[in-house]
C-alpha angles and dihedrals in degrees: 000000000000090000090054090051091050092049091049091050091049091051091050091050091049091051091049092050091050090053091050089052092047097105113040113189098231145022096281092091095050117084125222129281094257091055133056107292105234139144096191094266103054140022112222139202119208106225123174092337096310134091124250116196104237098179140357109228100175120094094224130022131163102187143020119228120240094215135028124186089348091304122117119240103220105160144042109211132224112292091358095143098018112154094357088151097174096063111101103166131024134181113200114199124238090246089076112093100167133049111187134222115293089001095150101013113151097013089145096177097048106117102158131033129171111209122209117262091228097050109142103171132038115187129228115275088009096151099013113151095013087142097177097050107118106175138008136183118210118209123243091244091075120094099174139041103206131220116299092350092149100017114153095010087142096173094052107121102170140010129190110219118188122230089245092076112104100171137042110194133224113296092355093149098016112154096007085147096173097050108127105174134028132182121204107224118237096244098043112134105160135044113189130221114288091358091139100029122146099010097163095169105039109136104164137025117186116202097158094113094056124071093200098062138051135188114217131163089356094305129117107220140162115266092263090052090232097119129046115206103174142356126208118257089233094070109121140180123004115008116207112190110218115263091239095061118111099167134036104199128224115291092000095144101012111143095016095142097181101062111111104171129019126209118186119191127237094253094062110104102165133049103183132211116304090357094145101010118143094020096132096175099058104116099173132029112192103198121189134238101249096050107128106183142020112203133225114290088000094148100010117152092012092145095177095065113106101168125039112192115181115206118241091242095062111108100178137032112196129230113285089001092148099015116156096007083148097182098047105118098166128052121176116197111182133204107278101051107120109181134026115192131226115292090358092154102018114143094024088136098174092055111102102167141015135182115221116197126226091246089075106099099176133035117184125225117284091004095138138021096022135109140160132267124220091276095051097257118143112248137169117279106241117238096010123143132181125210108212141169115250112263093009127131089255090052090053091046093051092051094047095044091044092235117156112253146172122216108227100175144348131258111269094235090054091050092050090049092051091048091050092049092049091048091051091050091049089048092052092048092048092049091049091050091051092050091049091049091049090049092051092048092049091049092049092049091049092050092050092049091049092048092048091049090049091050091048091048092049091048091049092050091048090050091051090051091052092049091048091051092051091051091054092050092051092051091054091052092051092054092056 
């Protein structure tokens, strides 16, 4: 035990010494161009006369040098600091213009980072999973926040975005669950899918600097109020979506715990992915005729829903759309729905039966009659039965998934085929009967003709006999 402690202590001391030696003052710590370029803290690549940090090899660093061996460090490469979980603070020099993809992904202790004022490019997933990062200031040289750049930074409370930014990528701030305030930059033109998903703490969104967006009734919308991008977490009670809205974007109300009843207007045609996910207190969702699609995870984990009524105009229900709506005991799927995605109704434990119409042409795996056990494994939902049309997609799904089902009708094409076959059989039988009848009639007529001829012949022969007898009698008389 003591030996293990000593070894651990020695390892800790060695790591500390390596961190102290991380930044030698001159070229003596940097090996030659034919070898791996390293100074004990970083491995470098020489690109176009400048150094790119390829990998951080020190356990702990607090700053990155601007120059090494008289050569400027102008880039941090892809994955350079990935999973360096011991780094808590980092100062990046102004010489750095590029931060690559996944550069700081998984730096779970990083709470403070100073970005360079001349930064021109920030890579995708750059700070993804930096769960202790609380605040960050982006320089005015940036024009884009790429996909998932700050995904899962769940301690991030504020971020300063310059007005030069025109695009926020997909999932850029996905699962920033502690974010309280957000300012829309003046030049912003594009907000990517799931960029603002699962903002459980958002209290204020300021769009006053941008002419293309407006915040009204706690909802961030485009200027025409046709698209909703995000609702505040503070929304409570009944939520009436404005009559002008046609699209509710991905993650727009995800994590809004205070919504109790939802009313969507007739003009709304699209409810996007995650739009109302993790809203456990929604008891009623009044969806309009005219709605065409319900996205993936759209109402997932909405545990308050008891009745799910799909409008007749909906053509597709996305994967996991109503997953884990554990208290939903009634689901109405009308004629007109075409596709139902994978696991669309998985974990709806109160649901004991569902009727699936013949218009449904595709049913994804584990869509019905499945739930999870305590370890997260997919299992059969006890006591569940599907009512399906014979030969339909739902019928095939039930048989393949080994879900109990009742056949309530047959596919129309099968019925038509059976009717045609029966009609052909009847036709053949009728034709045969007619032929048999004609044959009998012909045979009867032939027999009658033969009989008549025989009778005529017999009568003729009898007449000839009589004539012959009379002739004989006359001859006898003449002789006398």
